[in-house]
Each structure stands twice: as C-alpha cells, then as structure tokens.
Coordinates of C-alpha atoms in Angstrom, one line a residue:
Chain A
M1 CA 103.4 105.0 153.6
T2 CA 102.8 103.7 157.1
T3 CA 104.7 100.9 158.8
R4 CA 103.0 98.4 161.0
P5 CA 104.5 98.5 164.5
A6 CA 106.6 95.4 165.1
Q7 CA 104.9 94.6 168.4
T8 CA 101.4 94.3 166.9
P9 CA 100.9 90.8 165.6
A10 CA 99.3 90.5 162.2
I11 CA 96.0 88.7 162.3
P12 CA 95.8 86.2 159.5
A13 CA 92.7 86.7 157.4
A14 CA 91.8 83.0 157.7
D15 CA 91.2 83.5 161.4
A16 CA 88.4 85.9 160.7
V17 CA 86.2 83.4 159.1
D18 CA 84.9 79.9 159.7
P19 CA 85.3 78.5 156.2
K20 CA 82.0 77.3 154.7
T21 CA 81.1 75.7 151.4
V22 CA 78.6 77.6 149.2
L23 CA 76.8 76.2 146.2
I24 CA 75.4 78.8 143.7
V25 CA 72.9 77.3 141.2
H26 CA 72.2 79.7 138.4
A27 CA 70.2 80.0 135.2
H28 CA 71.1 82.5 132.6
P29 CA 73.1 81.9 129.4
E30 CA 74.2 85.5 128.9
P31 CA 77.6 86.2 130.6
T32 CA 76.8 89.9 130.9
S33 CA 73.3 89.4 132.3
L34 CA 72.5 90.8 135.7
T35 CA 72.0 87.2 136.9
R36 CA 75.6 86.3 136.0
T37 CA 76.9 89.6 137.3
L38 CA 75.4 88.8 140.7
V39 CA 76.8 85.3 140.6
G40 CA 80.3 86.7 139.9
V41 CA 80.0 89.2 142.7
A42 CA 78.9 86.4 145.1
A43 CA 81.7 84.0 144.0
E44 CA 84.3 86.8 144.5
T45 CA 82.9 88.1 147.8
L46 CA 82.5 84.7 149.4
G47 CA 85.7 83.3 148.0
S48 CA 87.6 86.4 149.3
A49 CA 86.1 85.8 152.7
G50 CA 87.7 82.3 152.7
H51 CA 84.7 80.2 151.7
V52 CA 84.7 77.5 149.1
V53 CA 82.3 78.4 146.2
L54 CA 80.8 75.7 144.0
Q55 CA 78.7 76.6 141.0
S56 CA 76.1 74.9 138.9
D57 CA 75.8 77.0 135.8
L58 CA 72.9 75.2 134.4
Y59 CA 73.0 76.6 130.9
A60 CA 76.7 76.0 130.5
M61 CA 76.3 72.5 131.8
G62 CA 73.6 71.8 129.2
W63 CA 71.4 70.6 132.1
R64 CA 68.7 68.3 131.0
A65 CA 65.5 69.8 132.3
V66 CA 62.9 67.2 131.5
Y67 CA 62.3 64.5 134.1
D68 CA 61.5 61.3 132.3
E69 CA 62.2 57.6 132.0
T70 CA 65.8 58.2 131.1
D71 CA 66.3 59.1 134.8
F72 CA 65.5 55.5 135.7
P73 CA 67.8 53.2 133.7
V74 CA 67.0 50.4 136.1
R75 CA 63.3 50.3 136.8
A76 CA 61.4 49.1 139.9
D77 CA 58.4 48.6 137.5
A78 CA 59.2 48.5 133.8
T79 CA 55.5 48.4 132.9
R80 CA 54.3 51.6 134.4
L81 CA 56.3 54.8 135.1
N82 CA 55.5 56.1 138.6
F83 CA 57.9 58.9 139.3
V84 CA 57.8 58.7 143.1
R85 CA 58.4 54.9 143.1
E86 CA 61.2 55.0 140.6
S87 CA 62.8 58.0 142.2
G88 CA 63.0 56.1 145.5
H89 CA 64.2 53.0 143.8
A90 CA 66.9 54.7 141.9
F91 CA 68.1 56.7 144.9
E92 CA 68.2 53.8 147.2
H93 CA 69.9 51.4 144.9
G94 CA 72.4 53.8 143.3
H95 CA 70.8 53.8 139.8
Q96 CA 70.5 57.6 139.4
P97 CA 72.1 59.3 136.4
A98 CA 75.6 60.6 136.9
D99 CA 74.5 64.3 136.5
V100 CA 72.0 63.9 139.3
V101 CA 74.4 62.2 141.6
E102 CA 77.0 65.0 141.0
E103 CA 74.4 67.7 141.9
Q104 CA 73.4 65.8 145.0
R105 CA 77.0 65.6 146.0
K106 CA 77.5 69.3 145.7
L107 CA 74.3 70.0 147.6
L108 CA 75.4 67.7 150.5
A109 CA 78.8 69.4 150.5
A110 CA 77.2 72.8 150.9
D111 CA 76.5 74.8 154.0
L112 CA 74.6 77.4 152.0
V113 CA 72.7 77.0 148.7
I114 CA 71.9 80.1 146.6
L115 CA 69.4 79.8 143.8
Q116 CA 70.1 82.7 141.4
F117 CA 67.6 83.2 138.6
P118 CA 65.5 85.7 136.6
L119 CA 61.8 85.5 137.5
W120 CA 60.1 84.1 134.5
W121 CA 56.3 84.0 134.7
F122 CA 56.6 84.4 138.5
G123 CA 58.7 81.2 138.8
M124 CA 62.0 79.6 137.9
P125 CA 63.1 79.2 134.3
A126 CA 62.3 75.7 133.2
I127 CA 66.0 74.7 133.3
M128 CA 66.1 75.4 137.0
K129 CA 62.7 73.8 137.7
G130 CA 64.1 70.7 136.0
W131 CA 67.1 70.8 138.3
I132 CA 64.8 70.6 141.3
D133 CA 62.5 68.0 139.6
R134 CA 65.4 65.7 138.9
V135 CA 67.8 66.3 141.9
W136 CA 65.2 66.4 144.7
A137 CA 64.9 62.6 145.0
Y138 CA 62.6 60.5 147.0
G139 CA 64.6 59.3 150.0
L140 CA 66.7 62.5 150.0
A141 CA 64.4 65.6 149.6
Y142 CA 61.1 63.8 150.4
G143 CA 60.0 60.4 151.6
R144 CA 62.8 60.4 154.1
H145 CA 63.5 57.0 155.7
G146 CA 60.8 55.5 153.5
Q147 CA 58.2 57.2 155.7
G148 CA 56.2 59.3 153.2
N149 CA 55.5 62.7 154.7
R150 CA 56.7 61.9 158.2
F151 CA 59.9 63.9 158.0
R152 CA 59.5 67.2 156.1
Y153 CA 59.3 70.9 156.6
G154 CA 62.3 71.5 158.9
E155 CA 63.5 67.9 158.8
G156 CA 64.9 66.0 155.9
G157 CA 67.9 65.0 153.9
L158 CA 69.1 68.6 153.4
A159 CA 68.7 69.7 157.0
G160 CA 71.7 71.6 158.5
R161 CA 72.0 73.8 155.4
R162 CA 71.1 77.3 154.7
A163 CA 69.3 78.2 151.4
M164 CA 68.4 81.5 149.7
V165 CA 66.5 82.6 146.6
S166 CA 68.3 85.5 144.9
V167 CA 66.0 86.7 142.1
T168 CA 65.9 89.4 139.5
T169 CA 62.7 90.8 138.0
G170 CA 62.1 92.9 135.0
G171 CA 59.2 94.8 136.5
P172 CA 59.5 97.5 139.2
A173 CA 59.5 96.9 142.9
V174 CA 56.2 98.5 143.4
D175 CA 54.5 95.8 141.4
Y176 CA 55.7 93.3 144.0
S177 CA 54.7 95.4 147.0
P178 CA 52.1 94.4 149.6
R179 CA 49.3 95.7 147.3
G180 CA 51.2 95.7 144.1
I181 CA 49.5 94.1 141.1
N182 CA 51.7 91.1 140.7
G183 CA 51.4 90.1 144.4
P184 CA 54.1 90.3 147.0
I185 CA 57.4 88.7 146.0
D186 CA 57.5 86.6 149.2
Q187 CA 54.1 85.1 148.5
L188 CA 54.9 84.4 144.8
L189 CA 58.1 82.6 145.9
F190 CA 56.5 80.6 148.8
P191 CA 56.2 77.5 146.7
I192 CA 60.0 77.7 146.4
T193 CA 61.1 79.0 149.8
H194 CA 58.7 76.9 151.9
G195 CA 57.6 74.1 149.5
T196 CA 61.0 73.4 147.9
L197 CA 63.8 74.5 150.2
F198 CA 62.3 74.3 153.7
Y199 CA 60.5 71.1 152.8
P200 CA 63.7 69.0 152.8
G201 CA 64.9 70.7 155.9
M202 CA 67.0 73.7 154.9
S203 CA 67.0 76.9 156.9
V204 CA 65.7 79.5 154.4
L205 CA 67.0 83.0 154.4
K206 CA 65.0 86.0 153.3
T207 CA 64.8 86.3 149.5
H208 CA 67.2 88.7 147.9
A209 CA 65.2 90.4 145.2
V210 CA 66.5 92.9 142.6
H211 CA 63.7 94.6 140.7
G212 CA 63.8 96.6 137.5
A213 CA 66.5 94.5 135.9
G214 CA 65.4 95.3 132.4
R215 CA 66.5 98.9 132.4
M216 CA 69.5 99.5 134.7
T217 CA 72.1 102.2 134.4
P218 CA 75.7 101.4 135.3
E219 CA 75.1 103.3 138.5
D220 CA 72.1 101.1 139.3
V221 CA 74.2 98.0 138.7
A222 CA 76.9 99.4 141.0
A223 CA 74.4 100.1 143.7
V224 CA 72.8 96.6 143.4
T225 CA 76.1 94.8 143.5
A226 CA 77.2 96.8 146.5
A227 CA 74.1 95.9 148.4
W228 CA 74.6 92.3 147.4
R229 CA 78.2 92.3 148.7
Q230 CA 76.9 93.7 152.0
R231 CA 74.2 91.1 152.3
L232 CA 76.6 88.3 151.6
A233 CA 79.1 89.6 154.2
G234 CA 76.7 88.6 157.0
I235 CA 75.0 85.7 155.3
F236 CA 76.0 83.1 157.9
D237 CA 74.9 85.2 160.8
E238 CA 71.4 86.0 159.5
A239 CA 68.3 84.5 161.2
P240 CA 66.3 82.4 158.8
I241 CA 62.7 82.8 157.9
A242 CA 60.7 81.5 160.9
F243 CA 58.8 78.8 159.0
R244 CA 57.1 76.4 161.4
A245 CA 58.5 72.9 161.6
Q246 CA 56.0 70.1 160.9
N247 CA 57.2 68.2 163.9
G248 CA 57.8 71.1 166.3
G249 CA 54.4 70.9 167.9
D250 CA 52.4 73.4 165.7
Y251 CA 50.9 70.7 163.5
P252 CA 49.7 68.0 165.9
D253 CA 48.5 65.7 163.1
G254 CA 51.4 66.6 160.7
H255 CA 48.9 68.3 158.3
V256 CA 46.9 71.2 159.8
L257 CA 48.0 74.0 162.1
D258 CA 46.8 73.7 165.6
E259 CA 43.8 76.0 166.2
A260 CA 45.6 77.6 169.1
I261 CA 48.5 78.7 166.8
A262 CA 47.9 81.9 164.8
P263 CA 44.2 81.6 165.4
G264 CA 42.0 82.7 162.5
V265 CA 45.0 83.2 160.2
T266 CA 44.8 81.2 156.9
G267 CA 47.1 80.9 153.9
F268 CA 50.9 81.3 153.7
A269 CA 51.2 83.7 156.6
A270 CA 50.0 81.1 159.1
H271 CA 53.1 79.1 158.5
I272 CA 55.5 81.7 159.6
A273 CA 56.0 82.4 163.3
A274 CA 55.6 86.0 164.4
Chain B
M1 CA 11.4 48.8 124.1
T2 CA 9.7 52.1 123.5
T3 CA 9.1 53.8 120.2
R4 CA 9.4 57.5 119.7
P5 CA 6.1 59.0 118.6
A6 CA 6.3 59.9 114.9
Q7 CA 5.0 63.4 115.6
T8 CA 7.9 64.4 118.0
P9 CA 10.8 65.7 115.9
A10 CA 14.2 64.4 116.8
I11 CA 16.5 67.1 118.1
P12 CA 19.9 66.8 116.5
A13 CA 22.6 66.7 119.2
A14 CA 24.5 69.4 117.3
D15 CA 21.8 71.9 118.2
A16 CA 22.5 71.4 121.9
V17 CA 25.9 72.9 121.8
D18 CA 27.7 76.0 120.5
P19 CA 30.8 74.2 119.2
K20 CA 34.0 75.5 120.7
T21 CA 37.7 74.6 120.4
V22 CA 39.5 73.3 123.5
L23 CA 43.3 73.0 123.8
I24 CA 44.5 70.6 126.5
V25 CA 48.2 71.0 127.3
H26 CA 49.4 68.1 129.4
A27 CA 52.6 66.8 131.0
H28 CA 52.9 63.1 132.0
P29 CA 54.7 60.4 130.0
E30 CA 52.9 57.5 131.5
P31 CA 49.7 56.6 129.5
T32 CA 48.0 55.0 132.6
S33 CA 48.8 58.0 134.9
L34 CA 45.9 59.9 136.5
T35 CA 47.0 62.9 134.4
R36 CA 46.5 61.1 131.2
T37 CA 43.3 59.4 132.4
L38 CA 41.9 62.9 133.1
V39 CA 43.0 64.1 129.6
G40 CA 41.3 61.1 128.0
V41 CA 38.1 61.8 129.9
A42 CA 38.2 65.5 128.9
A43 CA 38.8 64.7 125.3
E44 CA 36.0 62.2 125.2
T45 CA 33.5 64.4 127.2
L46 CA 34.2 67.6 125.2
G47 CA 34.4 65.8 121.9
S48 CA 31.1 64.0 122.5
A49 CA 29.5 67.4 123.3
G50 CA 30.5 68.6 119.8
H51 CA 33.6 70.6 120.6
V52 CA 36.9 70.3 118.8
V53 CA 39.6 69.1 121.1
L54 CA 43.3 69.9 120.4
Q55 CA 46.1 68.4 122.5
S56 CA 49.7 69.3 123.3
D57 CA 51.1 66.1 124.8
L58 CA 54.4 67.6 125.8
Y59 CA 56.2 64.4 126.6
A60 CA 55.1 62.7 123.4
M61 CA 56.0 65.8 121.4
G62 CA 59.5 65.8 122.9
W63 CA 58.9 69.4 123.8
R64 CA 62.2 71.3 124.2
A65 CA 61.8 72.9 127.7
V66 CA 64.9 75.1 127.8
Y67 CA 64.5 78.6 126.5
D68 CA 67.9 79.6 125.0
E69 CA 69.6 81.2 122.0
T70 CA 68.2 78.5 119.6
D71 CA 64.8 80.2 120.0
F72 CA 66.3 83.2 118.2
P73 CA 67.9 82.1 115.0
V74 CA 67.8 85.7 113.7
R75 CA 69.0 88.0 116.4
A76 CA 68.2 91.7 117.1
D77 CA 71.5 91.8 118.9
A78 CA 74.0 89.0 118.2
T79 CA 76.4 90.3 120.9
R80 CA 74.2 90.0 124.0
L81 CA 71.2 87.7 124.7
N82 CA 68.4 89.7 126.2
F83 CA 65.3 87.4 126.2
V84 CA 62.7 90.1 126.2
R85 CA 64.3 92.0 123.3
E86 CA 64.9 88.8 121.2
S87 CA 61.4 87.4 122.0
G88 CA 59.8 90.6 120.7
H89 CA 62.0 90.7 117.7
A90 CA 61.4 87.1 116.8
F91 CA 57.6 87.4 117.3
E92 CA 57.3 90.6 115.3
H93 CA 59.5 89.5 112.4
G94 CA 58.4 85.9 112.1
H95 CA 61.6 84.4 113.2
Q96 CA 60.2 82.1 115.9
P97 CA 61.0 78.3 115.8
A98 CA 58.3 76.2 114.1
D99 CA 57.3 74.4 117.3
V100 CA 56.6 77.7 119.1
V101 CA 54.6 79.0 116.1
E102 CA 52.5 75.8 116.1
E103 CA 51.7 76.1 119.8
Q104 CA 50.7 79.8 119.4
R105 CA 48.4 78.8 116.5
K106 CA 46.7 76.2 118.7
L107 CA 46.4 78.7 121.5
L108 CA 44.9 81.4 119.3
A109 CA 42.4 78.8 117.9
A110 CA 41.2 77.8 121.3
D111 CA 38.2 79.1 123.2
L112 CA 39.4 77.2 126.3
V113 CA 42.9 76.2 127.3
I114 CA 43.3 73.5 130.0
L115 CA 46.7 72.9 131.6
Q116 CA 46.7 69.4 133.0
F117 CA 49.7 68.4 135.1
P118 CA 50.9 66.7 138.3
L119 CA 52.0 69.3 140.9
W120 CA 55.8 68.8 141.3
W121 CA 57.4 70.9 144.1
F122 CA 54.3 73.1 144.1
G123 CA 54.5 74.1 140.5
M124 CA 54.5 72.8 136.9
P125 CA 56.8 70.0 135.8
A126 CA 59.8 71.6 134.0
I127 CA 58.5 70.5 130.5
M128 CA 55.4 72.6 131.0
K129 CA 57.1 75.5 132.5
G130 CA 59.3 75.5 129.4
W131 CA 56.2 75.5 127.2
I132 CA 55.1 78.7 129.0
D133 CA 58.6 80.2 128.9
R134 CA 59.0 79.7 125.1
V135 CA 55.4 80.2 123.8
W136 CA 54.4 83.2 125.9
A137 CA 56.2 85.6 123.6
Y138 CA 56.8 89.3 124.0
G139 CA 54.2 91.0 121.7
L140 CA 51.7 88.2 122.3
A141 CA 51.5 87.4 126.0
Y142 CA 53.3 90.4 127.3
G143 CA 54.6 93.7 125.9
R144 CA 51.4 94.0 123.9
H145 CA 51.6 96.7 121.2
G146 CA 55.2 97.3 122.2
Q147 CA 53.9 99.2 125.2
G148 CA 55.6 97.3 128.1
N149 CA 53.2 96.7 130.9
R150 CA 50.4 98.9 129.6
F151 CA 48.1 96.0 128.5
R152 CA 48.1 93.1 130.9
Y153 CA 46.0 91.5 133.6
G154 CA 42.7 91.2 131.8
E155 CA 43.9 92.6 128.4
G156 CA 46.4 91.1 126.1
G157 CA 47.0 88.8 123.2
L158 CA 45.1 85.9 124.6
A159 CA 42.0 87.8 125.7
G160 CA 38.6 86.3 124.8
R161 CA 39.7 82.8 125.9
R162 CA 39.0 80.8 129.0
A163 CA 41.8 79.0 130.8
M164 CA 41.9 76.4 133.6
V165 CA 44.5 74.7 135.7
S166 CA 43.6 71.0 136.3
V167 CA 46.1 69.6 138.7
T168 CA 46.8 66.3 140.5
T169 CA 48.7 66.2 143.8
G170 CA 50.2 63.2 145.6
G171 CA 49.4 64.6 149.1
P172 CA 46.0 64.6 150.7
A173 CA 43.5 67.5 150.3
V174 CA 43.9 68.5 154.0
D175 CA 47.5 69.5 153.4
Y176 CA 46.2 72.1 150.9
S177 CA 43.3 73.4 153.1
P178 CA 43.2 77.0 154.4
R179 CA 45.5 76.1 157.4
G180 CA 47.1 73.0 155.8
I181 CA 50.8 72.7 156.0
N182 CA 51.5 73.1 152.3
G183 CA 49.4 76.3 151.9
P184 CA 46.1 76.6 150.1
I185 CA 46.1 75.2 146.6
D186 CA 44.7 78.5 145.1
Q187 CA 47.6 80.5 146.7
L188 CA 50.2 78.0 145.5
L189 CA 48.9 78.3 142.0
F190 CA 48.4 82.1 141.9
P191 CA 51.7 82.6 140.0
I192 CA 50.0 80.5 137.3
T193 CA 46.4 81.4 137.4
H194 CA 46.9 85.1 137.9
G195 CA 50.5 85.7 136.8
T196 CA 50.6 83.4 133.7
L197 CA 47.0 83.0 132.5
F198 CA 45.2 86.2 133.5
Y199 CA 48.2 88.3 132.7
P200 CA 47.8 87.8 128.9
G201 CA 44.1 88.4 129.1
M202 CA 42.5 85.0 129.6
S203 CA 39.4 84.5 131.8
V204 CA 40.6 82.0 134.4
L205 CA 38.3 79.4 135.8
K206 CA 38.5 77.9 139.3
T207 CA 41.3 75.4 139.5
H208 CA 40.3 71.7 139.3
A209 CA 42.4 69.9 141.9
V210 CA 42.5 66.2 142.5
H211 CA 44.4 65.2 145.6
G212 CA 45.8 62.0 146.9
A213 CA 46.7 60.8 143.4
G214 CA 49.4 58.5 144.7
R215 CA 47.1 56.0 146.3
M216 CA 43.8 55.7 144.5
T217 CA 41.6 52.7 144.3
P218 CA 39.7 52.0 141.1
E219 CA 36.6 53.3 142.9
D220 CA 38.5 56.6 143.7
V221 CA 39.4 57.0 140.0
A222 CA 35.8 56.4 139.0
A223 CA 34.6 59.0 141.4
V224 CA 37.2 61.5 140.3
T225 CA 36.5 61.0 136.6
A226 CA 32.8 61.3 137.2
A227 CA 33.3 64.6 139.0
W228 CA 35.6 65.8 136.1
R229 CA 32.9 64.9 133.5
Q230 CA 30.4 66.9 135.5
R231 CA 32.6 69.9 135.8
L232 CA 33.4 69.8 132.1
A233 CA 29.7 69.6 131.1
G234 CA 29.2 73.2 132.3
I235 CA 32.6 74.6 131.6
F236 CA 31.5 77.3 129.2
D237 CA 28.9 78.5 131.5
E238 CA 31.1 79.0 134.6
A239 CA 31.9 82.4 135.9
P240 CA 35.6 82.9 136.0
I241 CA 37.7 83.9 139.0
A242 CA 37.1 87.6 139.6
F243 CA 40.7 88.8 139.2
R244 CA 40.8 92.6 139.0
A245 CA 41.7 94.0 135.6
Q246 CA 44.7 96.3 135.5
N247 CA 42.9 98.9 133.4
G248 CA 39.4 98.5 135.0
G249 CA 39.9 101.3 137.5
D250 CA 41.1 99.4 140.5
Y251 CA 44.8 100.2 139.8
P252 CA 44.9 104.0 139.0
D253 CA 48.6 103.9 138.2
G254 CA 48.6 100.4 136.7
H255 CA 50.8 99.1 139.6
V256 CA 49.2 99.4 143.0
L257 CA 45.6 98.8 144.1
D258 CA 43.6 101.9 144.9
E259 CA 43.5 102.5 148.7
A260 CA 39.7 102.6 148.5
I261 CA 39.6 99.0 147.0
A262 CA 39.7 96.2 149.6
P263 CA 41.1 98.6 152.2
G264 CA 43.7 97.0 154.5
V265 CA 43.9 93.8 152.5
T266 CA 47.4 92.8 151.3
G267 CA 48.7 89.9 149.2
F268 CA 47.0 87.7 146.6
A269 CA 43.5 88.1 148.1
A270 CA 43.4 91.8 147.4
H271 CA 43.5 91.1 143.6
I272 CA 40.2 89.1 143.6
A273 CA 36.9 91.0 143.8
A274 CA 34.6 89.8 146.5

C-alpha cells in the first residue's frame, strides 16, 4: 500500500472534465443485445467522466412510430392533412403531443446526441425513424424562422450540438468496405448523417460501426466495448465530418455546389470538404 | 360519326395485354395528397390495361410499424429476443402474425411491386419502414434456404418480380441533382433500391421521382399525372437497373467486387453495370 505524499494536492476528478449533457436514443427491446450493451457502456463511461446522460429507450417508452393526424390535435386546416403545414402550426403554437415536446426538450438540453441502433435493411428500425419523423418539427429541424430551406445544413434549430450514429450490423465489415457488396457504410448512412443530423445544424461525428454483431464471442464483445470506451473518452475533442455548410459560400444559390468547388465530383462525396 | 367497316374484326382489348398483378404499397393518410393521387392514377391506368391491382394502404390498414416480440407469439428462444433467429423460426413454422402473412401473400402474388411514399428525412415514412422490417422475413427476403448470405442480391425469395420506388419530395429537383445539396436521389435511395428490393431478388426499375410536391398548381399535377400514366404504360417492357448479381461472377467471394470489374471505382456506382 502506498501513501500519497501530504504535500501533493489531490486533483478533484470534476476538474478534469467540462461536464456535458449526452442524449442516447436507442432502439432494441432485448436487454442483452449488443445495442443495449453498447448503450450501457456509453452511459457508464460518460457518467463516470462527469457528464449527464439522458436516454430515450424507444422500445421501453412504447414510442409511437407512426406520424399521423393524432400529432396535430389542433389543426391549421382540418379539411386536409399537410404534414409540413401542421407541423409548423403545432410547433409554433404549442400544440404538439407531450411525448414529442419531451423529446425536443432532451434534444435541446444535449451537447451530444448518439443514435444507437441495429442496421435493419440499411436504415433505422421503424421505431427510430418514427422518432425522427415526429420530433424533427417544422420550425425546429427544418423551415427555421418560417423561411423554408434558407437555414439548413449547418444552421438550424439544433446547431451547437454534436451528433453521432453508432450502429451495429449483422454482416461482416468487408461487405461495407469501399467495394463491398452492400456499399460503404458511410454512403449508406448519408441520408441520416448529412440529411437528418447535419440538416438541422448539428456537428456530426464519424459513424461508429460495429460489424458482425450476429455471431460474437465474449472476447469479441470485450474488444468491441473496449474500443467504444476509448472512442467515447475523446468524443468532445473529435473534429466532426467536414460537411459543407449551405450558407458557407460553397452553394451560391443554396442548392447546387459552386463549379469551382470539388470540380467534376458528383454525389455524396462532393458535400464533404477534403 | 364514322362506322367501322363490317369486314374489320374488332380486336378485344384483352388481347393487347398480358395480364399481370401489381401490388402498390403506399403511405400517406391524406386522400387528396399527391401520394394518393399518384396511387389512384396507377390503379386506374394499370386496371384499365387489364392488370390486377392490389393495394396496401398502410395508414388505412392501421399497419403496426414497430417490429417487436409480438411478432413472435411462439418463440424459438423465450429467454432472449434475437430478431433474425425468431424471424426464421416464425416463417419456417408458420407462426407469423396474420397481417404479415397477408402482406407476404400479396407480395408473392405480384409481378410488380410499387412503393409509393413521400420522402421524409431522405427515407421512407416510419410506417413503411415498419412494413419492410416486419414483412421481409428471414427465409423469404434474406437467409434463403437457411444459408445466411449465400442467396441474395439478384437471387432470393422475391426473385421473378419487378419493383419500383415512386417517391415525392417537397424540395426542388435541383437539390437532388448530381451536385445538388441533398445528394442525388438515386444515391439517397440506394439503401432501398439495392439493399431492400434487389437484395431479395427483385428486378428494380428506375426510381420515379416527383419533386416540388409542396407547391404544385393544378397544371403541375396534371403534367405529373400524365407523365406517370406514360411511364406506367410501358412498365413491363422497361429494362431494370443493372445491379450486379452476387452470384453472377462479379463477386468471387460473395462479398467484394472483383478487382477486374469497374477497376478503381468505389461506392454505390461500382455495383451497377455500365
């Protein structure tokens, strides 16, 4: 047993960290699933580091996935359901359902949002897609300041926050490699990373992907959780993906990339700065 | 008024068409929405041509979107919910819920499947994602013949059928152009066209996209529906997207594209033959 010399002041752990709030939204009903294991590791790791961890356990919450007229108890137009119009009306006038309001409150409280889910048919499980569909309101996540597409991709109601997709796949990593048969994981998730998270202004971190989730040994799980802990330890110091901001000069008309930027490049790759 | 010469035999309309069965799966609760207008046009056009048209109107059906333990009333393993294992067990032993069985029956009866939906956050509305999650069973849409990934991408339980995504977007077409800020529509939908429809063996037709759905004049709607009728008139004669079959020789190990095929090309584009 060693004794700390009396003249060396103890450094309180709280000094080591700038406390942040993290929201983990996750979608798997099985407590022993890899998804839930990774959520547990994140909650423990981030909590131990002094951060506040909020969770939206969508299955446990019985989250209603289907976006429909029950989301608009007070209608702008009772004769015809236009989702964009009713979303804006409900958000602006405080007529949103309580479950949506609560999720928006958690989002706005968060410095970092982690979406943790199993990749089902190369996208989110329906319950999480329905969380986006219902919570990403007009006036908050799009249509900011009532100005349509004027403020998006780098600006918006969720600006100032970090976001990350943390995904598990059943198939092997090679299937998601640059020439793998499924397509690269970063391209498959672009509708989420760029179109859903960067769109309302969040700074999006590189996707954390764990492949081969279907057939893991305890040693595999130990390796995967260790890597996850390590990633999380530096999560507030990481540089986000360099998606190009709509109003940063690269899109003079707010729609198409300037021809001088990434000349000749088309598709998703053009929207990421080198 | 003209009179048909008696010596010219009338050609029965039924002779003009090889009758097919078409399943339209659609996701919008508003009867006057553009989505539902396009469904109506398709049902009328295809029906008039002598085809049988089935519909899955997901909102009207009250489709349950969330895939969970209620999908597996008789479990292979009651202690731990593994979706892949339980999906295979339920499909193989006839324990699937009645609503899933009915959708699979319609799918298997169809020569052409059309998914008609508004693009929400660059993907399907949750209710349709939940239709895929629940209906695309292990043993049918993946894990064919109990052999994991052996039969997929061009082979599978839905082979012999055509499929098409027909999508409406609120934003303008330019946002979805090759250098448009959202990314090209064909790349955004690759997880669906390639990963969801081609995966279980269907021949996938070029996506039918209607942009600017949010602000259409009656003249715009007339133009859009006329173009849709014209597209549908030749729908059984179109060449599908030339996605590369997993077992056609281009992927020697069933995972990665042979280096001699599309050399140097990475990402989605590599999986489409020139």
